[in-house]
Short mmCIF file of C-alpha atoms and ligand atoms in Angstrom, two decimals:
data_model
loop_
_atom_site.label_atom_id
_atom_site.label_comp_id
_atom_site.label_asym_id
_atom_site.label_seq_id
_atom_site.Cartn_x
_atom_site.Cartn_y
_atom_site.Cartn_z
CA UNK T 11 0.00 0.04 -0.11
CA UNK T 12 0.76 3.56 -0.23
CA UNK T 13 1.24 5.31 3.15
CA UNK T 14 2.34 8.51 4.41
CA UNK T 15 2.91 9.01 7.78
CA UNK T 16 3.15 12.54 9.45
CA UNK T 17 5.28 13.41 12.62
CA UNK T 18 8.75 12.04 12.49
CA UNK T 19 9.41 11.25 16.13
CA UNK T 20 9.82 8.25 18.22
CA UNK T 21 6.53 6.86 17.11
CA UNK T 22 6.47 7.90 13.44
CA UNK T 23 9.71 7.26 12.09
CA UNK T 24 9.52 4.16 13.67
CA UNK T 25 6.19 3.31 12.10
CA UNK T 26 7.42 4.36 8.61
CA UNK T 27 10.52 2.04 8.82
CA UNK T 28 8.38 -0.55 10.06
CA UNK T 29 5.64 -0.23 8.03
CA UNK T 30 8.25 0.27 4.73
CA UNK T 31 9.52 -3.46 6.30
CA UNK T 32 6.21 -4.94 5.91
CA UNK T 33 6.65 -3.98 2.47
CA UNK T 34 4.40 -0.91 1.62
CA UNK T 35 5.49 2.37 -0.03
CA UNK T 36 6.03 4.82 2.67
CA UNK T 37 6.75 8.97 2.97
CA UNK T 38 7.57 10.21 6.76
CA UNK T 39 7.02 14.15 6.93
CA UNK T 40 8.09 16.56 9.65
CA UNK T 41 8.44 20.00 10.06
CA UNK T 42 11.61 20.02 11.18
CA UNK T 43 13.75 20.32 8.42
CA UNK T 44 16.83 19.37 10.26
CA UNK T 45 15.50 15.95 11.25
CA UNK T 46 14.28 15.11 7.98
CA UNK T 47 18.13 15.96 6.81
CA UNK T 48 19.05 12.90 9.64
CA UNK T 49 16.45 10.97 8.08
CA UNK T 50 16.41 11.28 4.67
CA UNK T 51 19.65 9.62 4.16
CA UNK T 52 18.45 6.83 6.63
CA UNK T 53 19.49 8.01 10.36
CA UNK T 54 17.80 8.09 13.04
CA UNK T 55 17.39 11.55 15.01
CA UNK T 56 17.10 9.56 18.47
CA UNK T 57 18.64 6.12 19.90
CA UNK T 58 16.78 3.24 19.79
CA UNK T 59 18.28 -0.14 19.61
CA UNK T 60 17.66 -2.29 16.28
CA UNK T 61 15.99 1.17 14.45
CA UNK T 62 19.29 2.29 12.84
CA UNK T 63 19.90 -1.39 10.91
CA UNK T 64 15.85 -1.42 9.93
CA UNK T 65 16.10 2.39 8.86
CA UNK T 66 19.18 1.50 6.56
CA UNK T 67 17.13 -1.63 4.91
CA UNK T 68 14.77 -0.09 4.49
CA UNK T 69 16.90 3.19 2.46
CA UNK T 70 17.72 0.74 0.02
CA UNK T 71 14.33 -0.72 -0.89
CA UNK T 72 13.74 2.61 -2.08
CA UNK T 73 9.82 2.31 -0.81
CA UNK T 74 11.22 4.82 1.85
CA UNK T 75 11.40 8.59 1.51
CA UNK T 76 10.96 11.24 4.21
CA UNK T 77 10.42 15.05 3.56
CA UNK T 78 9.25 18.52 5.14
CA UNK T 79 7.17 18.78 1.99
CA UNK T 80 3.47 18.14 3.07
CA UNK T 81 2.17 17.73 -0.74
CA UNK T 82 4.59 14.81 -0.78
CA UNK T 83 1.63 12.65 0.83
CA UNK T 84 -0.55 13.04 -2.48
CA UNK T 85 -1.07 9.60 -3.52
CA UNK T 86 -0.93 8.01 -0.55
CA UNK T 87 -3.73 5.43 0.24
CA UNK T 88 -3.47 5.99 4.41
CA UNK T 89 -2.23 8.67 6.05
CA UNK T 90 -1.21 7.99 9.34
CA UNK T 91 -0.53 11.33 11.64
CA UNK T 92 1.82 9.96 14.69
CA UNK T 93 2.43 13.77 15.90
CA UNK T 94 3.22 14.76 19.77
CA UNK T 95 0.34 16.15 21.96
CA UNK T 96 2.40 17.26 24.78
CA UNK T 97 1.40 18.68 28.13
CA UNK T 98 -0.15 22.10 28.01
CA UNK T 99 2.42 24.21 29.37
CA UNK T 100 0.91 25.82 33.06
CA UNK T 101 -1.97 23.24 32.82
CA UNK T 102 -2.79 19.07 32.70
CA UNK T 103 -4.29 18.84 29.88
CA UNK T 104 -2.58 17.74 26.56
CA UNK T 105 -1.89 19.71 23.75
CA UNK T 106 -3.76 18.62 20.27
CA UNK T 107 -2.79 21.55 18.29
CA UNK T 108 -0.16 19.53 16.60
CA UNK T 109 -2.52 16.98 15.56
CA UNK T 110 -5.43 19.08 14.50
CA UNK T 111 -2.86 21.06 12.02
CA UNK T 112 -1.37 17.71 11.22
CA UNK T 113 -4.86 16.66 10.13
CA UNK T 114 -5.70 20.04 8.61
CA UNK T 115 -2.28 19.93 6.38
CA UNK T 116 -3.72 16.80 4.88
CA UNK T 117 -6.96 17.75 3.61
CA UNK T 118 -6.26 19.51 0.01
CA UNK T 119 -4.10 16.23 -0.87
CA UNK T 120 -6.89 13.63 0.60
CA UNK T 121 -8.78 11.37 -2.42
CA UNK T 122 -11.61 9.08 -2.30
CA UNK T 123 -11.33 5.99 -0.28
CA UNK T 124 -8.27 7.35 1.46
CA UNK T 125 -7.80 6.71 5.17
CA UNK T 126 -6.55 8.63 7.85
CA UNK T 127 -5.33 6.92 10.95
CA UNK T 128 -4.77 8.93 14.36
CA UNK T 129 -1.99 7.21 16.18
CA UNK T 130 -1.24 9.79 18.53
CA UNK T 131 -2.23 9.86 22.37
CA UNK T 132 -5.39 12.37 22.49
CA UNK T 133 -7.99 13.34 24.73
CA UNK T 134 -11.34 10.94 24.29
CA UNK T 135 -13.51 12.82 21.77
CA UNK T 136 -10.62 14.09 19.05
CA UNK T 137 -11.04 11.34 16.85
CA UNK T 138 -15.11 12.16 16.57
CA UNK T 139 -14.01 15.87 15.55
CA UNK T 140 -11.15 14.62 13.17
CA UNK T 141 -13.73 12.97 11.63
CA UNK T 142 -16.29 15.64 11.24
CA UNK T 143 -13.70 17.81 9.92
CA UNK T 144 -12.41 15.31 7.34
CA UNK T 145 -16.47 14.42 6.38
CA UNK T 146 -16.91 17.89 6.01
CA UNK T 147 -14.13 18.38 3.82
CA UNK T 148 -15.53 16.16 0.79
CA UNK T 149 -12.84 14.85 -0.57
CA UNK T 150 -14.47 11.17 0.21
CA UNK T 151 -11.79 10.27 2.60
CA UNK T 152 -12.63 8.39 6.47
CA UNK T 153 -10.71 8.95 9.54
CA UNK T 154 -10.04 5.51 11.86
CA UNK T 155 -8.33 5.69 15.15
CA UNK T 156 -5.75 3.03 15.67
CA UNK T 157 -3.55 3.98 19.14
CA UNK T 158 -0.21 2.77 19.13
CA UNK T 159 1.54 0.88 22.40
CA UNK T 160 5.04 0.91 21.54
CA UNK T 161 7.42 1.35 24.56
CA UNK T 162 10.58 2.86 23.47
CA UNK T 163 13.61 0.42 23.72
CA UNK T 164 10.85 -2.29 22.11
CA UNK T 165 10.00 -0.02 19.57
CA UNK T 166 10.95 -2.12 16.41
CA UNK T 167 9.18 -5.39 17.65
CA UNK T 168 6.60 -3.82 19.18
CA UNK T 169 5.27 -2.05 15.83
CA UNK T 170 5.81 -5.26 13.98
CA UNK T 171 4.74 -7.80 16.47
CA UNK T 172 2.09 -5.68 18.81
CA UNK T 173 0.00 -6.83 21.80
CA UNK T 174 -3.07 -6.00 20.09
CA UNK T 175 -4.56 -3.68 17.36
CA UNK T 176 -7.36 -1.59 17.93
CA UNK T 177 -8.85 0.26 15.47
CA UNK T 178 -11.83 2.77 16.16
CA UNK T 179 -14.17 3.28 13.78
CA UNK T 180 -16.95 4.83 12.46
CA UNK T 181 -19.75 2.37 12.51
CA UNK T 182 -20.33 1.42 8.70
CA UNK T 183 -16.74 2.30 7.68
CA UNK T 184 -15.91 -1.38 6.54
CA UNK T 185 -13.60 -0.12 3.81
CA UNK T 186 -11.25 1.53 6.90
CA UNK T 187 -11.54 -2.03 8.59
CA UNK T 188 -10.15 -3.87 5.29
CA UNK T 189 -7.41 -1.09 4.71
CA UNK T 190 -6.04 -1.65 8.11
CA UNK T 191 -6.34 -5.25 7.70
CA UNK T 192 -3.93 -5.07 4.85
CA UNK T 193 -1.58 -2.36 6.75
CA UNK T 194 -1.14 -5.03 9.16
CA UNK T 195 -1.37 -8.12 6.89
CA UNK T 196 1.42 -9.63 8.74
CA UNK T 197 0.38 -8.99 12.40
CA UNK T 198 -2.94 -10.44 11.35
CA UNK T 199 -1.43 -13.39 9.94
CA UNK T 200 0.42 -14.30 12.97
CA UNK T 201 -2.73 -14.31 15.37
CA UNK T 202 -2.15 -10.96 16.68
CA UNK T 203 -5.14 -10.33 18.56
CA UNK T 204 -7.80 -6.85 17.08
CA UNK T 205 -10.61 -5.14 18.80
CA UNK T 206 -12.46 -2.94 16.59
CA UNK T 207 -14.54 -0.85 18.21
CA UNK T 208 -15.90 3.40 18.54
CA UNK T 209 -13.52 6.14 18.05
CA UNK T 210 -14.25 6.65 22.11
CA UNK T 211 -13.15 3.32 23.07
CA UNK T 212 -10.05 3.26 20.68
CA UNK T 213 -9.19 6.66 22.83
CA UNK T 214 -9.45 4.98 26.07
CA UNK T 215 -7.80 2.03 25.73
CA UNK T 216 -4.31 3.89 24.96
CA UNK T 217 -4.94 6.49 28.24
CA UNK T 218 -6.47 3.13 30.63
CA UNK T 219 -3.21 0.98 29.54
CA UNK T 220 -1.41 3.94 30.31
CA UNK T 221 -3.30 5.24 33.97
CA UNK T 222 -2.94 1.02 34.84
CA UNK T 223 1.14 1.04 34.06
CA UNK T 224 0.86 3.77 35.94
CA UNK T 225 -0.76 2.78 38.69
CA UNK T 226 0.83 -0.62 38.93
CA UNK T 227 4.70 1.05 39.61
CA UNK T 228 2.95 3.74 41.87
CA UNK T 229 1.05 1.03 44.32
CA UNK T 230 4.44 -0.30 44.09
CA UNK T 231 6.08 2.32 45.44
CA UNK T 232 3.79 2.72 47.99
CA UNK T 233 4.63 -0.23 49.71
CA UNK T 234 8.34 1.08 49.28
CA UNK T 235 7.73 3.89 51.48
CA UNK T 236 5.72 1.21 53.43
CA UNK T 237 8.64 -1.32 53.78
CA UNK T 238 11.12 1.85 54.71
CA UNK T 239 9.42 2.60 57.56
CA UNK T 240 9.33 -1.04 59.00
CA UNK T 241 12.43 -2.62 58.07
CA UNK T 242 10.78 -5.15 55.35
CA UNK T 243 11.79 -5.32 51.42
CA UNK T 244 10.10 -4.36 48.75
CA UNK T 245 11.65 -6.27 46.08
CA UNK T 246 10.94 -9.92 47.60
CA UNK T 247 7.87 -8.19 48.49
CA UNK T 248 7.04 -7.72 45.20
CA UNK T 249 8.44 -11.32 43.63
CA UNK T 250 6.16 -13.20 46.06
CA UNK T 251 3.28 -10.88 45.24
CA UNK T 252 4.20 -11.65 41.75
CA UNK T 253 3.76 -15.04 41.92
CA UNK T 254 0.17 -14.57 41.50
CA UNK T 255 -0.72 -14.52 38.24
CA UNK T 256 -3.57 -12.33 38.59
CA UNK T 257 -0.90 -9.48 39.66
CA UNK T 258 1.90 -10.66 37.60
CA UNK T 259 5.05 -9.59 38.27
CA UNK T 260 5.82 -7.21 35.37
CA UNK T 261 5.91 -3.53 35.93
CA UNK T 262 5.98 -3.88 39.93
CA UNK T 263 10.00 -2.28 39.54
CA UNK T 264 10.06 -0.05 42.99
CA UNK T 265 12.27 2.52 42.44
CA UNK T 266 12.68 5.91 41.32
CA UNK T 267 8.94 5.72 39.58
CA UNK T 268 8.00 6.45 35.85
CA UNK T 269 8.80 9.01 33.62
CA UNK T 270 9.16 9.66 29.50
CA UNK T 271 7.14 11.02 26.98
CA UNK T 272 4.19 8.96 27.87
CA UNK T 273 3.04 7.75 31.28
CA UNK T 274 3.17 11.41 33.71
CA UNK T 275 1.58 13.35 30.73
CA UNK T 276 -0.95 10.94 29.91
CA UNK T 277 -2.33 10.14 33.40
CA UNK T 278 -2.54 13.95 33.92
CA UNK T 279 -4.00 14.62 30.48
CA UNK T 280 -7.16 11.63 31.36
CA UNK T 281 -7.27 13.55 34.67
CA UNK T 282 -7.93 16.86 32.75
CA UNK T 283 -10.11 15.30 30.48
CA UNK T 284 -12.11 13.56 32.83
CA UNK T 285 -13.24 17.13 34.54
CA UNK T 286 -14.33 18.25 31.34
CA UNK T 287 -16.58 15.55 31.59
CA UNK T 288 -17.83 15.80 35.31
CA UNK T 289 -16.34 12.21 35.90
CA UNK T 290 -13.34 13.62 37.69
CA UNK T 291 -13.81 11.77 40.62
CA UNK T 292 -13.38 8.73 38.79
CA UNK T 293 -9.74 9.64 38.61
CA UNK T 294 -8.67 11.20 41.19
CA UNK T 295 -6.89 8.49 42.24
CA UNK T 296 -4.91 8.83 39.71
CA UNK T 297 -3.55 12.37 41.17
CA UNK T 298 -2.31 9.94 44.52
CA UNK T 299 -0.28 8.18 41.50
CA UNK T 300 1.32 10.98 40.32
CA UNK T 301 2.44 12.28 44.44
CA UNK T 302 3.34 8.64 44.97
CA UNK T 303 6.03 8.99 41.82
CA UNK T 304 7.15 12.29 42.53
CA UNK T 305 7.58 11.62 46.16
CA UNK T 306 10.25 8.62 45.30
CA UNK T 307 12.41 11.29 43.58
CA UNK T 308 12.22 13.63 46.51
CA UNK T 309 13.14 10.66 49.18
CA UNK T 310 16.27 10.02 46.86
CA UNK T 311 17.78 13.17 47.38
CA UNK T 312 17.13 12.98 51.32
CA UNK T 313 18.98 9.89 51.10
CA UNK T 314 21.20 11.09 49.71
CA UNK T 315 21.75 13.91 51.70
CA UNK T 316 22.06 11.63 54.96
CA UNK T 317 24.38 9.07 53.58
CA UNK T 318 26.91 12.32 52.71
CA UNK T 319 26.45 13.59 56.75
CA UNK T 320 23.66 15.84 56.34
CA UNK T 321 24.45 18.07 53.97
CA UNK T 322 24.86 18.16 49.88
CA UNK T 323 26.52 21.64 49.89
CA UNK T 324 29.92 21.06 47.98
CA UNK T 325 29.84 17.16 48.28
CA UNK T 326 30.84 15.37 45.14
CA UNK T 327 27.94 13.20 43.66
CA UNK T 328 28.50 10.91 40.27
CA UNK T 329 25.21 10.43 38.85
CA UNK T 330 24.81 7.03 36.68
CA UNK T 331 21.82 7.45 34.46
CA UNK T 332 20.37 10.65 33.05
CA UNK T 333 17.84 8.55 30.49
CA UNK T 334 14.42 7.94 31.73
CA UNK T 335 14.60 4.17 31.34
CA UNK T 336 17.59 2.19 29.90
CA UNK T 337 17.94 1.72 26.21
CA UNK T 338 16.67 4.77 25.37
CA UNK T 339 18.34 8.80 25.18
CA UNK T 340 15.06 10.19 25.91
CA UNK T 341 14.86 12.66 28.98
CA UNK T 342 11.13 13.73 29.49
CA UNK T 343 10.16 13.50 32.56
CA UNK T 344 13.15 11.33 33.64
CA UNK T 345 13.21 10.57 37.02
CA UNK T 346 17.14 10.46 36.87
CA UNK T 347 17.67 13.75 35.73
CA UNK T 348 15.27 15.05 37.75
CA UNK T 349 17.14 13.83 40.94
CA UNK T 350 20.40 14.92 39.28
CA UNK T 351 19.06 18.66 39.07
CA UNK T 352 17.42 18.63 42.62
CA UNK T 353 21.77 17.45 43.55
CA UNK T 354 22.43 20.36 42.04
CA UNK T 355 19.68 22.58 43.24
CA UNK T 356 20.98 21.41 46.93
CA UNK T 357 24.44 22.54 46.03
CA UNK T 358 26.11 19.36 45.49
CA UNK T 359 28.61 18.88 42.60
CA UNK T 360 27.04 16.59 40.22
CA UNK T 361 29.24 14.78 37.85
CA UNK T 362 26.83 12.97 35.71
CA UNK T 363 27.31 10.39 32.59
CA UNK T 364 24.46 8.06 30.44
CA UNK T 365 25.68 5.66 27.77
CA UNK T 366 23.23 7.58 25.28
CA UNK T 367 21.26 10.42 26.92
CA UNK T 368 24.42 12.65 27.95
CA UNK T 369 23.49 15.04 24.98
CA UNK T 370 20.24 14.99 25.22
CA UNK T 371 20.48 15.82 28.88
CA UNK T 372 22.90 18.70 27.58
CA UNK T 373 20.77 20.15 25.30
CA UNK T 374 18.52 21.04 28.13
CA UNK T 375 21.13 22.03 31.14
CA UNK T 376 24.16 22.58 29.26
CA UNK T 377 25.11 23.54 33.11
CA UNK T 378 25.69 20.44 34.81
CA UNK T 379 28.80 18.54 34.00
CA UNK T 380 28.38 14.91 31.75
CA UNK T 381 31.33 12.78 31.75
CA UNK T 382 31.24 9.75 29.26
CA UNK T 383 31.66 6.74 31.36
CA UNK T 384 30.79 5.65 35.09
CA UNK T 385 34.45 5.58 36.02
CA UNK T 386 35.05 9.26 35.08
CA UNK T 387 31.62 10.19 37.00
CA UNK T 388 33.07 8.13 40.48
CA UNK T 389 36.60 9.71 40.58
CA UNK T 390 36.78 10.91 44.08
CA UNK T 391 32.78 11.07 44.47
CA UNK T 392 31.41 11.28 48.29
CA UNK T 393 28.33 9.03 47.22
CA UNK T 394 27.47 7.31 43.52
CA UNK T 395 23.65 7.32 42.74
CA UNK T 396 22.53 4.83 40.15
CA UNK T 397 19.75 6.45 38.90
CA UNK T 398 18.69 4.40 35.52
CA UNK T 399 19.22 0.84 35.55
CA UNK T 400 21.84 0.36 32.41
CA UNK T 401 22.79 -3.46 31.79
CA UNK T 402 26.55 -1.61 32.39
CA UNK T 403 25.45 -0.55 35.54
CA UNK T 404 24.21 -3.47 36.88
CA UNK T 405 27.88 -5.08 35.60
CA UNK T 406 29.70 -2.82 37.16
CA UNK T 407 32.39 -4.62 40.01
CA UNK T 408 32.09 -3.29 43.56
CA UNK T 409 35.49 -4.23 44.02
CA UNK T 410 37.31 -2.15 40.96
CA UNK T 411 34.82 0.29 41.40
CA UNK T 412 35.74 1.16 45.08
CA UNK T 413 39.12 2.28 43.86
CA UNK T 414 38.13 5.15 42.05
CA UNK T 415 35.45 7.15 44.70
CA UNK T 416 36.49 8.84 47.46
CA UNK T 417 33.69 7.50 49.89
CA UNK T 418 32.62 3.58 49.66
CA UNK T 419 28.83 4.85 49.47
CA UNK T 420 26.09 3.73 46.53
CA UNK T 421 22.34 4.87 46.25
CA UNK T 422 20.33 1.90 44.13
CA UNK T 423 17.76 3.87 42.45
CA UNK T 424 16.26 1.28 40.29
CA UNK T 425 16.67 -1.86 42.73
CA UNK T 426 18.84 -3.58 39.95
CA UNK T 427 22.31 -3.88 42.35
CA UNK T 428 22.89 -7.29 44.36
CA UNK T 429 23.59 -5.50 48.01
CA UNK T 430 24.94 -8.57 49.07
CA UNK T 431 28.06 -7.92 46.96
CA UNK T 432 28.29 -4.58 47.16
CA UNK T 433 28.45 -4.55 51.22
CA UNK T 434 30.95 -7.14 51.21
CA UNK T 435 33.25 -4.92 49.02
CA UNK T 436 32.80 -2.71 51.44
CA UNK T 437 30.47 -0.42 50.52
CA UNK T 438 27.50 1.85 52.24
CA UNK T 439 24.57 0.73 50.31
CA UNK T 440 21.48 2.11 50.29
CA UNK T 441 18.19 1.68 48.31
CA UNK T 442 14.35 2.50 47.72
CA UNK T 443 12.19 0.35 50.00
CA UNK T 444 15.14 -2.03 51.25
CA UNK T 445 16.54 -2.45 54.61
C1 UDX M 23 4.71 3.45 27.87
C2 UDX M 23 4.08 2.23 27.85
O1 UDX M 23 4.35 1.36 28.39
C3 UDX M 23 3.57 2.46 26.45
O2 UDX M 23 2.68 0.91 26.16
C4 UDX M 23 3.19 3.33 25.56
O3 UDX M 23 2.81 3.42 24.68
C5 UDX M 23 4.07 4.27 25.92
O4 UDX M 23 4.50 4.94 27.26
P1 UDX M 23 7.54 4.33 27.77
O5 UDX M 23 7.25 5.12 28.05
O6 UDX M 23 8.10 3.61 26.26
O7 UDX M 23 6.44 3.12 26.99
O8 UDX M 23 8.26 3.42 28.81
P2 UDX M 23 8.11 2.39 29.96
O9 UDX M 23 8.60 1.01 29.55
O10 UDX M 23 6.43 1.88 30.01
O11 UDX M 23 8.26 2.93 31.40
C6 UDX M 23 7.86 3.63 31.89
C7 UDX M 23 8.75 4.27 32.93
O12 UDX M 23 8.24 3.63 34.18
C8 UDX M 23 10.27 4.39 33.12
O13 UDX M 23 10.81 5.55 33.87
C9 UDX M 23 10.65 2.95 33.56
O14 UDX M 23 11.93 3.03 34.49
C10 UDX M 23 9.00 3.07 34.91
N1 UDX M 23 9.22 1.93 35.50
C11 UDX M 23 8.73 0.67 34.44
C12 UDX M 23 9.25 1.73 36.81
O15 UDX M 23 9.86 2.40 37.66
N2 UDX M 23 9.21 0.30 37.47
C13 UDX M 23 8.57 -0.83 36.44
O16 UDX M 23 8.08 -1.64 36.99
C14 UDX M 23 8.55 -0.37 34.78
#
């Protein structure tokens, strides 16, 4: 099929590359000329495992192009809208202006039988409005809502072999459903479950899924708070309750909590939309989920203060990890970067490192000190804070690493180190939710 993808961020770029891999003919559009200048020869503008290889494969097929010029969508059968919906400044609500603008920019190029497919995460009700706009324009195109559930770090796998496909369609739009089936033929052939529903349900599936995941993480972090007051170990507690298949062990890792470009802003946007709909009481618990999450960051800074003797002023702190999670260079609402900045505000000298996210962090906060490796960060440190559980940090040798620091004190913000190994190498080991 001929496909256009509007918006070449984490979602759109991966989607465009994967659609090409599936055999389609794809054009990716973005308003940012710098991004397109990188993408045009096949260089991803961000870090995502597996994407560079897939993009270069896709470029060699001659079936993938990138452009800033929207008129290049002319002739495509399916137009995916994959632009961002960031949190509005000074509000919890999501900013849908980029989605609105993307659909408006498509209108002049739509032809009869075309399908506009929303993938962005939007407040419930947006798809209906957009469908009206597309219909009123009179091109004969229709609109579908097809939320995306990809996780950074696993974006390629999640796009090619998703857990499920969700199609939000107008009741009579059998043609739209058939076109989406053709787009996703390979996923359907391997038995991927499919839910065909109305617009509102499709929009809600996405925010409900993210709200559930955020709640699960904050639940275990709330247990960590209780564990800290009682001498219990939250990691063992998570293992024990996780054996119950109704609960499950995944997404029960206590630590610094959730961040990134989705979970935090999606739960806030969901609450804001519920308020507009007069059902805010249904989601007041999400405010608590958000607060538990933010309290973990404060707790980490308090622990650091405690470990260095009561004041962070002038203390040298090594920060390992800046990305919001491993295998990503994304620092949007990153708990790790947030803690690093709070330490700086408290007067500490922070030496920060991350295998991939130094450049993205530096772009936002050029004044912090960044180094390339954990060994450089650790030199003469009064304490080491592990804030993102990169594989290479999990594998650090406590004996050799102990030779570098000024004081052997480590705070494990992700509960990913072995306390016994670190303590027996002479370290003071502290973690969130563990004795
Ligand atoms: C999330 C959803 O998982 C995905 O389905 C959706 O499409 C976009 O939002 P992503 O933002 O890539 O994906 O990250 P995810 O893997 O969900 O992790 C979110 C945050 O939660 C990270 O900061 C991670 O460190 C944290 N987390 C995750 C925990 O603190 N504990 C856990 O047990 C799991």
